[in-house]
mmCIF file of C-alpha atoms and ligand atoms in Angstrom:
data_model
loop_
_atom_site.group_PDB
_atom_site.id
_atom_site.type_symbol
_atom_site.label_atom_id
_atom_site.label_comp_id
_atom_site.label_asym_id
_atom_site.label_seq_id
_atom_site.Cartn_x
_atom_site.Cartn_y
_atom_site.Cartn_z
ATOM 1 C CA UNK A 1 88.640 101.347 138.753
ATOM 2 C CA UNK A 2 90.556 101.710 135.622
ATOM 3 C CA UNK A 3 89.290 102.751 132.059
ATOM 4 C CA UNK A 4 92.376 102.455 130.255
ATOM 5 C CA UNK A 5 91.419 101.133 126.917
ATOM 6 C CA UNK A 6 93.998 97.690 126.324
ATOM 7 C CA UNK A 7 95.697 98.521 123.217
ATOM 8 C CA UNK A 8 97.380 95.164 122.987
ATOM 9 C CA UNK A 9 94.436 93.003 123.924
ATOM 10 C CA UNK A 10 92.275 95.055 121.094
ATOM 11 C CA UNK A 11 95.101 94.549 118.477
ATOM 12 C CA UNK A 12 95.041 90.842 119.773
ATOM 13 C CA UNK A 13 91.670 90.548 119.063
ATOM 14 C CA UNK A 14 92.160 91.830 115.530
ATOM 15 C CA UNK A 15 94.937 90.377 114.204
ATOM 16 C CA UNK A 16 93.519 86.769 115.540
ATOM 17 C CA UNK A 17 90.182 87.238 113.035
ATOM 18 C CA UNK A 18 91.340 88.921 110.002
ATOM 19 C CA UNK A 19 93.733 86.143 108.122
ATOM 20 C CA UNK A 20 96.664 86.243 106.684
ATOM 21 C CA UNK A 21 97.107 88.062 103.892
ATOM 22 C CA UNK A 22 95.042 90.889 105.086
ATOM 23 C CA UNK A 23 97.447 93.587 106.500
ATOM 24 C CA UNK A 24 96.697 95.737 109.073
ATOM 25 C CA UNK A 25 97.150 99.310 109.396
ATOM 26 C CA UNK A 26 97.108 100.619 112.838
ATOM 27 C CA UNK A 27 95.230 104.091 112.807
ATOM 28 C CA UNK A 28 97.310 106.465 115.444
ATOM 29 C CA UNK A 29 95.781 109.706 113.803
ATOM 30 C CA UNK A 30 94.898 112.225 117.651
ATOM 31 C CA UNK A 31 96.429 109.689 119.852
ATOM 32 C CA UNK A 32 99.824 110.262 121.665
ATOM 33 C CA UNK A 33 103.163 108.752 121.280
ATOM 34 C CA UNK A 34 102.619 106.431 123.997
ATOM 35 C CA UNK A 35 99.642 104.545 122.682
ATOM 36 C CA UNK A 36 101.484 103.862 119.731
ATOM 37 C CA UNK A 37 104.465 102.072 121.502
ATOM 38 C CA UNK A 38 102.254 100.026 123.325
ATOM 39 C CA UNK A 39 101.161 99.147 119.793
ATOM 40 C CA UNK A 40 104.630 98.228 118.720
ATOM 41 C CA UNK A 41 105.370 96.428 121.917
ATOM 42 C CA UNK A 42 102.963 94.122 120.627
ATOM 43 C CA UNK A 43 104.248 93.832 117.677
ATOM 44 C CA UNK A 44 102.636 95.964 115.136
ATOM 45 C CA UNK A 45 104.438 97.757 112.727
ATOM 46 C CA UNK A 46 102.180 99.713 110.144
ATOM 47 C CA UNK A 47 100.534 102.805 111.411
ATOM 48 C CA UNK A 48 98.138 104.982 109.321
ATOM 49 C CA UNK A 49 98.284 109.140 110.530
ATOM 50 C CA UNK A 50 95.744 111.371 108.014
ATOM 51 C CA UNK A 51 98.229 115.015 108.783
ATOM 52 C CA UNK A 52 101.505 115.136 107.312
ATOM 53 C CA UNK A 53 102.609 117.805 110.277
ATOM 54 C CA UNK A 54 101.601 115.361 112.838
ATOM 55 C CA UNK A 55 103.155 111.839 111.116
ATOM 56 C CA UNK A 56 106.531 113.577 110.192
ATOM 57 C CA UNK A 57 106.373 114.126 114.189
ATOM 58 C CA UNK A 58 105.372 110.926 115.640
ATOM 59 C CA UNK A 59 108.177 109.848 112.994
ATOM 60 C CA UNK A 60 110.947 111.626 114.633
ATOM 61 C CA UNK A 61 110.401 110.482 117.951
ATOM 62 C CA UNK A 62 109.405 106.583 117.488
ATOM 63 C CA UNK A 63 111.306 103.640 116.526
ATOM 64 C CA UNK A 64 112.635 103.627 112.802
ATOM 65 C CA UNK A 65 111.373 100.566 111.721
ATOM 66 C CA UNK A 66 107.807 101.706 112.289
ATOM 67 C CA UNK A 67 106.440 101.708 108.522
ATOM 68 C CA UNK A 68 104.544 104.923 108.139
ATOM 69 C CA UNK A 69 101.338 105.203 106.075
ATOM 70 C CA UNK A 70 99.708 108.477 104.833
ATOM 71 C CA UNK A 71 96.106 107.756 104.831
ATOM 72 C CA UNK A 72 94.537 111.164 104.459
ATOM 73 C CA UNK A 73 93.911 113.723 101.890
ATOM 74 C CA UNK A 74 97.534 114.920 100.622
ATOM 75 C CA UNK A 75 98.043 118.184 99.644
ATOM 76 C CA UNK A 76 100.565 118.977 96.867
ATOM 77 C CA UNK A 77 103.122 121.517 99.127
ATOM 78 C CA UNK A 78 103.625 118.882 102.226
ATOM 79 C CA UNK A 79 104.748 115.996 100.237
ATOM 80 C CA UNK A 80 108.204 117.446 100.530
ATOM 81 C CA UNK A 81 108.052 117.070 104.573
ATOM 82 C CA UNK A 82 107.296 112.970 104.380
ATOM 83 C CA UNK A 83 108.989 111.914 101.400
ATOM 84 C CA UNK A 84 112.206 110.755 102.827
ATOM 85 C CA UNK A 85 110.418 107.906 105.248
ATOM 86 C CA UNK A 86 106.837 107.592 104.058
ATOM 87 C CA UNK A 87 105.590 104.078 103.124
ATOM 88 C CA UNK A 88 102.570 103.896 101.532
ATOM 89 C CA UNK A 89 100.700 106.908 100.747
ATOM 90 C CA UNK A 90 96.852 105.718 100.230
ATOM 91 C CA UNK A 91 94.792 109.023 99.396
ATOM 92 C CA UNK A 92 96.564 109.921 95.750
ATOM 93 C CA UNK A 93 93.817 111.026 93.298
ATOM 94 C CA UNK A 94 95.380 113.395 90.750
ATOM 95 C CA UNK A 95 98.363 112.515 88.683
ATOM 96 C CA UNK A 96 99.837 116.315 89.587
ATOM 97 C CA UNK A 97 100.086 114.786 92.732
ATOM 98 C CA UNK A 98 101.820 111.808 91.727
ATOM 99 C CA UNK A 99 104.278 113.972 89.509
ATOM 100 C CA UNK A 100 105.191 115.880 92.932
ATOM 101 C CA UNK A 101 105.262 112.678 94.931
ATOM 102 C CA UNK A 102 107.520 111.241 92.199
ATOM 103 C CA UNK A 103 109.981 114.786 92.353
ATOM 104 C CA UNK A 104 110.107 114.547 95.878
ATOM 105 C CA UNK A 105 110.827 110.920 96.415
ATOM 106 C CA UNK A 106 113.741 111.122 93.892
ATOM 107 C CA UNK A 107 115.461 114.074 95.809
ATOM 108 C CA UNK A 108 115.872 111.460 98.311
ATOM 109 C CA UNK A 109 116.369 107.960 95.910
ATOM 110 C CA UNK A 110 113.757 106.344 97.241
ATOM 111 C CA UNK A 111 110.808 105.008 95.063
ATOM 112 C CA UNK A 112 107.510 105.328 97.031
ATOM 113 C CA UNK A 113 104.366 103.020 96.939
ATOM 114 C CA UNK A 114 101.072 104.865 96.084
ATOM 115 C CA UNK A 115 97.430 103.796 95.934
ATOM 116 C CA UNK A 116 94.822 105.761 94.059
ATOM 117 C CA UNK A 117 91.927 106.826 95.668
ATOM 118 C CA UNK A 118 88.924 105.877 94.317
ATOM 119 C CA UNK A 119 85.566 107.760 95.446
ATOM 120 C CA UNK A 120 82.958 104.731 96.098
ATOM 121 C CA UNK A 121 81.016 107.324 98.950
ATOM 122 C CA UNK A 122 77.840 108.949 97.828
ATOM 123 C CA UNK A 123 79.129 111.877 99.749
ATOM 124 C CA UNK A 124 80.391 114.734 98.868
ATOM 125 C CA UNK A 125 82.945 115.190 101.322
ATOM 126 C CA UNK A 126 84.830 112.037 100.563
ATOM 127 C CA UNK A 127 87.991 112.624 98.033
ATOM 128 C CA UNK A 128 88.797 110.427 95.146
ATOM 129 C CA UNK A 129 89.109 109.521 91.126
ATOM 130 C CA UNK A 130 86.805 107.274 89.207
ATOM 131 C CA UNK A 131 88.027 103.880 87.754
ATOM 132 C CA UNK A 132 87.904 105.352 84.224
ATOM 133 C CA UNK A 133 90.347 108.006 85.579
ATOM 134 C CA UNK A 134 92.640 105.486 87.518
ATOM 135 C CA UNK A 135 92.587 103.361 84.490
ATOM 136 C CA UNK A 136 93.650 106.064 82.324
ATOM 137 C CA UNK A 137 96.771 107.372 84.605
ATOM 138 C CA UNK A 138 97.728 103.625 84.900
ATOM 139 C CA UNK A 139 97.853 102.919 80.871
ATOM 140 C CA UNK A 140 99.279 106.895 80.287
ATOM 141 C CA UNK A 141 102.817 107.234 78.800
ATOM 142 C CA UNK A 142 103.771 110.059 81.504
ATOM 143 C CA UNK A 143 103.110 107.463 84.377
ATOM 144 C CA UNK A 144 106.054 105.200 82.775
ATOM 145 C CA UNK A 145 108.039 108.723 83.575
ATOM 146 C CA UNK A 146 107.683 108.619 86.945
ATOM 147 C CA UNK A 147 110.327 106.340 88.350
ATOM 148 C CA UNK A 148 110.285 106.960 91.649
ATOM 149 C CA UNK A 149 106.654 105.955 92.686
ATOM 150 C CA UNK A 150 105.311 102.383 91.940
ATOM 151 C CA UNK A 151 101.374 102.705 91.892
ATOM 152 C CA UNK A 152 100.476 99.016 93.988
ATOM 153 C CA UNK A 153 97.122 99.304 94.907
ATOM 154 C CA UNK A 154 93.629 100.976 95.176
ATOM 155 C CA UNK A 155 92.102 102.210 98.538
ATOM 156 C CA UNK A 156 88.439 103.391 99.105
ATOM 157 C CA UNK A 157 86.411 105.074 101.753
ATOM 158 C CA UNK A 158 82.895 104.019 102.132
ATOM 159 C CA UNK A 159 79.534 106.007 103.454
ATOM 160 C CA UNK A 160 79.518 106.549 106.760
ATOM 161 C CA UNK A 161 76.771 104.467 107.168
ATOM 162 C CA UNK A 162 75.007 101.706 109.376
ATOM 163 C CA UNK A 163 73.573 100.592 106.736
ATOM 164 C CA UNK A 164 75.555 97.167 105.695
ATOM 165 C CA UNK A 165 73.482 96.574 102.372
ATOM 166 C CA UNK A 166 74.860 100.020 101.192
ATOM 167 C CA UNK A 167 78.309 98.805 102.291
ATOM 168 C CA UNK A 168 78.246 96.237 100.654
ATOM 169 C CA UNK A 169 77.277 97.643 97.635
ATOM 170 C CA UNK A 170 80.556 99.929 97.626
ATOM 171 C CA UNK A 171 82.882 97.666 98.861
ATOM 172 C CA UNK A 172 81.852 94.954 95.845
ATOM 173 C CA UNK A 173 82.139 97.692 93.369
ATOM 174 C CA UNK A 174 85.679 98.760 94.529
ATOM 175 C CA UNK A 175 86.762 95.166 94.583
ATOM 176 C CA UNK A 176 85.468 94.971 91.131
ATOM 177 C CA UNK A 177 87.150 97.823 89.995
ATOM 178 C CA UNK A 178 90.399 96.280 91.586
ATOM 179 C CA UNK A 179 90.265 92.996 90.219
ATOM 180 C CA UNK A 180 89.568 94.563 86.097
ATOM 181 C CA UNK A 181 92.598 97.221 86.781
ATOM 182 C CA UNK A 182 94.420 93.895 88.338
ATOM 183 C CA UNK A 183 93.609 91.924 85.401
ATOM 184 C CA UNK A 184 95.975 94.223 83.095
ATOM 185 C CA UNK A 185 98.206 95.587 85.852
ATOM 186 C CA UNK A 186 99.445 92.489 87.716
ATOM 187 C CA UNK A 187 101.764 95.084 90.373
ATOM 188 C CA UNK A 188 98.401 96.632 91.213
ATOM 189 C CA UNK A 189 97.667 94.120 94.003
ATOM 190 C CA UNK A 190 96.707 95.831 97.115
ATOM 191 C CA UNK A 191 92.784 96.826 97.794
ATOM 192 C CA UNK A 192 92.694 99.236 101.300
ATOM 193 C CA UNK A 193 89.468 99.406 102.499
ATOM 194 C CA UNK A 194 87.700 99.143 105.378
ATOM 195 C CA UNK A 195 87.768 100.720 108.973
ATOM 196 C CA UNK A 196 86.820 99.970 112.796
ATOM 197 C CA UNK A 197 83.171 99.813 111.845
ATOM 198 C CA UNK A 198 83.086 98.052 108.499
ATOM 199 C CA UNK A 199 86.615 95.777 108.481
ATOM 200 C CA UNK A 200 84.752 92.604 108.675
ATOM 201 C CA UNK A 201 82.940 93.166 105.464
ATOM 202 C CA UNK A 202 85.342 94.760 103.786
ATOM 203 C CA UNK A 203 87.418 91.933 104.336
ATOM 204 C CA UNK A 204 84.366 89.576 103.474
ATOM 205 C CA UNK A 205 84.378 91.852 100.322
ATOM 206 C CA UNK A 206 88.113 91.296 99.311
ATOM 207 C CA UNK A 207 90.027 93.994 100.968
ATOM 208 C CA UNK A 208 93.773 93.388 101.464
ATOM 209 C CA UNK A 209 94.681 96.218 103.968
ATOM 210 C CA UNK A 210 92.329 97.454 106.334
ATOM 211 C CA UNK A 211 92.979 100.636 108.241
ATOM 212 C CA UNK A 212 91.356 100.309 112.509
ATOM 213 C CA UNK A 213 91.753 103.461 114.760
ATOM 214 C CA UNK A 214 88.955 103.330 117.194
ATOM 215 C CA UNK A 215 88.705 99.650 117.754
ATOM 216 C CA UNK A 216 92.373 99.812 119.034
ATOM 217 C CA UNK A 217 92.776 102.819 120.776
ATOM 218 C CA UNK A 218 89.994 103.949 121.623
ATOM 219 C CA UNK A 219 87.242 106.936 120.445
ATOM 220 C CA UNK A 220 89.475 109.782 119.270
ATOM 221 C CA UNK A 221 88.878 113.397 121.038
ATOM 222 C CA UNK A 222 89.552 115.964 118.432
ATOM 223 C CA UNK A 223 88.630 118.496 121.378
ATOM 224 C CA UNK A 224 92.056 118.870 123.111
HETATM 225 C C1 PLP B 301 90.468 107.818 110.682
HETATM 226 C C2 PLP B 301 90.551 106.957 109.482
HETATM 227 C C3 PLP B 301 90.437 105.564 109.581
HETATM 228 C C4 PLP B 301 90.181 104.831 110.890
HETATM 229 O O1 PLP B 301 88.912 105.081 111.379
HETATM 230 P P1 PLP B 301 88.310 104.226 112.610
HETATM 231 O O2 PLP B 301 86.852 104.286 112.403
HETATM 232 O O3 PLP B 301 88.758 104.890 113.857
HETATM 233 O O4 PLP B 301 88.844 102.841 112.493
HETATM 234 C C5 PLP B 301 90.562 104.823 108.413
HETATM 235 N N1 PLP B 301 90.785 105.395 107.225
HETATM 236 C C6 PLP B 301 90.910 106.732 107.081
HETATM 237 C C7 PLP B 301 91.170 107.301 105.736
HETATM 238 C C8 PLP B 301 90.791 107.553 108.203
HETATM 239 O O5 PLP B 301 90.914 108.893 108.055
#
Protein backbone atom coordinates (compact mmCIF):
# COMPACT_ATOMS: atom_id res chain seq x y z
CA UNK A 1 0.00 0.00 0.00
CA UNK A 2 1.03 3.43 -0.87
CA UNK A 3 1.27 6.60 1.44
CA UNK A 4 2.27 9.01 -1.02
CA UNK A 5 0.53 12.15 -0.06
CA UNK A 6 -1.46 13.45 -3.69
CA UNK A 7 -0.10 16.78 -4.17
CA UNK A 8 -2.40 17.54 -7.06
CA UNK A 9 -5.59 16.14 -5.61
CA UNK A 10 -4.80 18.35 -2.24
CA UNK A 11 -4.13 21.51 -4.39
CA UNK A 12 -7.44 20.44 -6.22
CA UNK A 13 -9.20 20.45 -3.24
CA UNK A 14 -7.98 23.94 -2.38
CA UNK A 15 -8.13 25.88 -5.17
CA UNK A 16 -11.94 24.48 -5.77
CA UNK A 17 -13.08 26.22 -2.12
CA UNK A 18 -11.18 29.33 -1.77
CA UNK A 19 -12.71 31.81 -4.68
CA UNK A 20 -11.40 33.81 -6.91
CA UNK A 21 -9.69 36.53 -5.92
CA UNK A 22 -8.00 34.78 -3.13
CA UNK A 23 -4.47 33.75 -4.36
CA UNK A 24 -2.76 30.96 -3.31
CA UNK A 25 0.67 30.55 -2.22
CA UNK A 26 1.97 27.10 -2.33
CA UNK A 27 4.27 26.56 0.83
CA UNK A 28 7.42 24.28 -0.51
CA UNK A 29 9.60 25.39 2.58
CA UNK A 30 11.63 21.31 3.65
CA UNK A 31 10.11 19.61 0.75
CA UNK A 32 12.18 18.51 -2.36
CA UNK A 33 12.27 19.65 -5.86
CA UNK A 34 10.06 17.01 -6.96
CA UNK A 35 7.01 17.79 -4.89
CA UNK A 36 7.08 21.09 -6.19
CA UNK A 37 6.84 20.07 -9.95
CA UNK A 38 4.11 17.94 -9.28
CA UNK A 39 2.70 21.22 -7.97
CA UNK A 40 3.34 23.03 -11.18
CA UNK A 41 2.18 20.16 -13.28
CA UNK A 42 -1.00 21.05 -11.91
CA UNK A 43 -0.82 24.21 -12.54
CA UNK A 44 0.29 26.25 -9.67
CA UNK A 45 2.59 28.87 -9.97
CA UNK A 46 3.25 30.83 -6.60
CA UNK A 47 5.37 29.08 -4.08
CA UNK A 48 6.19 30.51 -0.60
CA UNK A 49 10.04 29.13 0.83
CA UNK A 50 10.84 30.95 4.55
CA UNK A 51 15.23 30.51 3.80
CA UNK A 52 16.70 32.61 1.29
CA UNK A 53 19.71 29.80 0.86
CA UNK A 54 17.18 27.22 0.15
CA UNK A 55 14.62 29.41 -2.39
CA UNK A 56 17.62 30.92 -4.40
CA UNK A 57 18.21 26.95 -4.85
CA UNK A 58 14.95 25.50 -5.67
CA UNK A 59 15.10 28.72 -8.04
CA UNK A 60 17.97 27.59 -10.04
CA UNK A 61 16.84 24.30 -10.75
CA UNK A 62 12.89 24.76 -11.48
CA UNK A 63 11.03 26.25 -14.22
CA UNK A 64 11.44 30.16 -14.61
CA UNK A 65 8.10 31.13 -14.61
CA UNK A 66 7.59 29.78 -11.11
CA UNK A 67 6.84 33.18 -9.13
CA UNK A 68 8.89 32.99 -5.99
CA UNK A 69 7.65 34.33 -2.63
CA UNK A 70 9.83 35.03 0.48
CA UNK A 71 7.61 34.33 3.32
CA UNK A 72 9.98 34.18 6.26
CA UNK A 73 11.90 36.43 8.45
CA UNK A 74 14.50 38.34 6.07
CA UNK A 75 17.62 39.23 7.24
CA UNK A 76 19.31 42.41 5.96
CA UNK A 77 22.81 40.59 4.35
CA UNK A 78 20.79 37.81 2.12
CA UNK A 79 18.60 40.14 0.29
CA UNK A 80 21.42 40.49 -2.16
CA UNK A 81 21.19 36.53 -3.04
CA UNK A 82 17.16 36.78 -4.12
CA UNK A 83 16.83 40.10 -5.44
CA UNK A 84 17.25 39.43 -9.06
CA UNK A 85 14.01 36.86 -9.24
CA UNK A 86 12.12 37.30 -5.99
CA UNK A 87 8.37 38.15 -6.23
CA UNK A 88 6.83 39.09 -3.33
CA UNK A 89 8.69 39.31 -0.22
CA UNK A 90 5.92 39.09 2.74
CA UNK A 91 7.95 39.30 6.16
CA UNK A 92 9.38 43.18 5.76
CA UNK A 93 9.07 44.95 9.16
CA UNK A 94 11.78 47.63 9.35
CA UNK A 95 12.21 50.31 6.78
CA UNK A 96 16.30 49.52 6.96
CA UNK A 97 15.17 46.59 5.42
CA UNK A 98 13.20 48.09 2.81
CA UNK A 99 16.13 50.64 2.06
CA UNK A 100 18.38 47.38 1.38
CA UNK A 101 15.62 45.62 -0.49
CA UNK A 102 15.20 48.83 -2.53
CA UNK A 103 19.47 48.99 -3.17
CA UNK A 104 19.45 45.58 -4.12
CA UNK A 105 16.53 45.41 -6.44
CA UNK A 106 17.88 48.46 -8.38
CA UNK A 107 21.36 46.78 -9.00
CA UNK A 108 19.30 44.56 -11.02
CA UNK A 109 16.27 47.20 -12.48
CA UNK A 110 13.73 45.45 -11.17
CA UNK A 111 11.15 47.05 -8.71
CA UNK A 112 10.08 44.43 -6.09
CA UNK A 113 6.63 44.00 -4.33
CA UNK A 114 6.82 44.06 -0.46
CA UNK A 115 4.26 43.51 2.30
CA UNK A 116 4.81 44.70 5.83
CA UNK A 117 4.57 42.47 8.49
CA UNK A 118 2.35 43.23 10.99
CA UNK A 119 2.63 41.33 14.52
CA UNK A 120 -1.21 40.33 15.35
CA UNK A 121 0.40 37.00 17.58
CA UNK A 122 0.42 37.35 21.30
CA UNK A 123 3.70 35.58 21.05
CA UNK A 124 6.78 36.54 21.37
CA UNK A 125 8.41 34.65 18.82
CA UNK A 126 6.36 35.95 15.95
CA UNK A 127 8.17 39.04 13.97
CA UNK A 128 6.42 42.14 12.91
CA UNK A 129 5.58 46.19 13.08
CA UNK A 130 2.47 47.71 14.52
CA UNK A 131 -0.11 49.57 12.28
CA UNK A 132 1.02 52.91 13.76
CA UNK A 133 4.53 51.94 12.49
CA UNK A 134 3.34 50.66 8.98
CA UNK A 135 1.28 53.72 8.74
CA UNK A 136 4.09 55.91 9.43
CA UNK A 137 6.72 54.25 6.79
CA UNK A 138 3.78 54.36 4.26
CA UNK A 139 3.03 58.37 4.69
CA UNK A 140 7.21 59.01 5.29
CA UNK A 141 8.99 61.17 2.65
CA UNK A 142 12.06 58.57 2.48
CA UNK A 143 9.56 55.77 1.33
CA UNK A 144 8.74 58.07 -1.90
CA UNK A 145 12.81 57.50 -2.28
CA UNK A 146 12.70 54.14 -2.71
CA UNK A 147 11.86 53.43 -6.31
CA UNK A 148 12.54 50.17 -6.69
CA UNK A 149 10.09 48.46 -4.17
CA UNK A 150 6.26 49.11 -4.39
CA UNK A 151 4.83 48.33 -0.79
CA UNK A 152 1.21 46.30 -2.04
CA UNK A 153 0.05 44.70 0.83
CA UNK A 154 0.04 43.63 4.56
CA UNK A 155 0.62 39.96 5.73
CA UNK A 156 0.11 38.59 9.34
CA UNK A 157 0.84 35.49 11.29
CA UNK A 158 -1.62 34.46 13.83
CA UNK A 159 -1.25 32.36 17.37
CA UNK A 160 -0.63 29.10 16.93
CA UNK A 161 -3.68 28.25 18.34
CA UNK A 162 -6.84 25.88 18.23
CA UNK A 163 -8.58 28.23 19.55
CA UNK A 164 -10.84 29.84 16.54
CA UNK A 165 -12.41 32.69 18.79
CA UNK A 166 -8.76 33.94 19.33
CA UNK A 167 -8.30 33.64 15.55
CA UNK A 168 -10.71 35.37 14.83
CA UNK A 169 -9.99 38.04 16.92
CA UNK A 170 -6.51 38.60 15.04
CA UNK A 171 -7.47 38.00 11.76
CA UNK A 172 -10.49 40.88 12.12
CA UNK A 173 -8.00 43.21 13.57
CA UNK A 174 -5.45 42.74 10.69
CA UNK A 175 -8.21 43.11 8.17
CA UNK A 176 -9.09 46.23 9.94
CA UNK A 177 -5.84 47.53 9.94
CA UNK A 178 -5.74 46.73 6.09
CA UNK A 179 -8.81 48.21 5.07
CA UNK A 180 -7.88 52.01 7.22
CA UNK A 181 -4.14 51.82 5.58
CA UNK A 182 -6.27 50.86 2.21
CA UNK A 183 -8.51 53.67 2.68
CA UNK A 184 -5.51 56.28 2.09
CA UNK A 185 -3.20 53.97 0.15
CA UNK A 186 -5.36 52.57 -2.67
CA UNK A 187 -1.91 50.31 -4.13
CA UNK A 188 -1.95 48.72 -0.68
CA UNK A 189 -4.41 45.98 -1.72
CA UNK A 190 -3.16 42.65 -0.78
CA UNK A 191 -3.95 41.12 2.95
CA UNK A 192 -1.68 37.54 3.34
CA UNK A 193 -2.89 35.70 5.99
CA UNK A 194 -3.77 32.54 6.83
CA UNK A 195 -2.18 28.95 6.70
CA UNK A 196 -3.11 25.06 6.41
CA UNK A 197 -4.88 25.25 9.74
CA UNK A 198 -6.64 28.60 9.74
CA UNK A 199 -7.14 29.47 5.67
CA UNK A 200 -10.80 29.07 5.88
CA UNK A 201 -11.22 31.80 8.38
CA UNK A 202 -8.81 33.85 7.32
CA UNK A 203 -10.42 33.89 4.16
CA UNK A 204 -13.91 34.24 5.98
CA UNK A 205 -11.99 37.19 7.62
CA UNK A 206 -10.90 38.98 4.32
CA UNK A 207 -7.57 37.61 3.47
CA UNK A 208 -6.46 37.93 -0.18
CA UNK A 209 -3.42 35.51 -0.27
CA UNK A 210 -3.23 32.65 1.84
CA UNK A 211 -0.01 30.74 2.25
CA UNK A 212 -0.84 26.26 2.64
CA UNK A 213 2.26 23.97 3.20
CA UNK A 214 1.03 21.02 5.08
CA UNK A 215 -2.37 20.62 3.59
CA UNK A 216 -0.57 20.12 0.18
CA UNK A 217 2.38 18.34 0.77
CA UNK A 218 2.22 16.87 3.52
CA UNK A 219 3.65 17.30 7.47
CA UNK A 220 7.14 18.75 7.00
CA UNK A 221 10.20 16.70 8.73
CA UNK A 222 12.69 19.24 9.80
CA UNK A 223 14.69 16.04 11.09
CA UNK A 224 16.59 15.03 7.89
C1 LIG B 1 5.45 27.45 7.07
C2 LIG B 1 4.66 28.69 6.87
C3 LIG B 1 3.36 28.64 6.35
C4 LIG B 1 2.65 27.35 5.98
O1 LIG B 1 2.34 26.60 7.10
P1 LIG B 1 1.36 25.32 6.99
O2 LIG B 1 0.77 25.22 8.34
O3 LIG B 1 2.20 24.16 6.63
O4 LIG B 1 0.34 25.62 5.95
C5 LIG B 1 2.71 29.85 6.16
N1 LIG B 1 3.27 31.03 6.46
C6 LIG B 1 4.52 31.12 6.96
C7 LIG B 1 5.09 32.46 7.26
C8 LIG B 1 5.25 29.95 7.19
O5 LIG B 1 6.50 30.05 7.69
Amino acid sequence: MSFKMNIQQNLINITSTIPGQVTLVAVSKTKPISNIMEAYDAGQRAFGENKIQEMVEKYEQLPKDIKWHMIGHVQRNKVKYMASFVSLIHGVDNFKLLKEINKQALKHERVIDCLMQIKIADEDSKFGMTDKQASEILKSQELKELKNIKLVGLMGMATFTNDVDQLKLEFDYLKSTFDSIQAKHPEVNILSMGMSGDYKLAIDCGSTMIRVGSSIFGDRNYSI
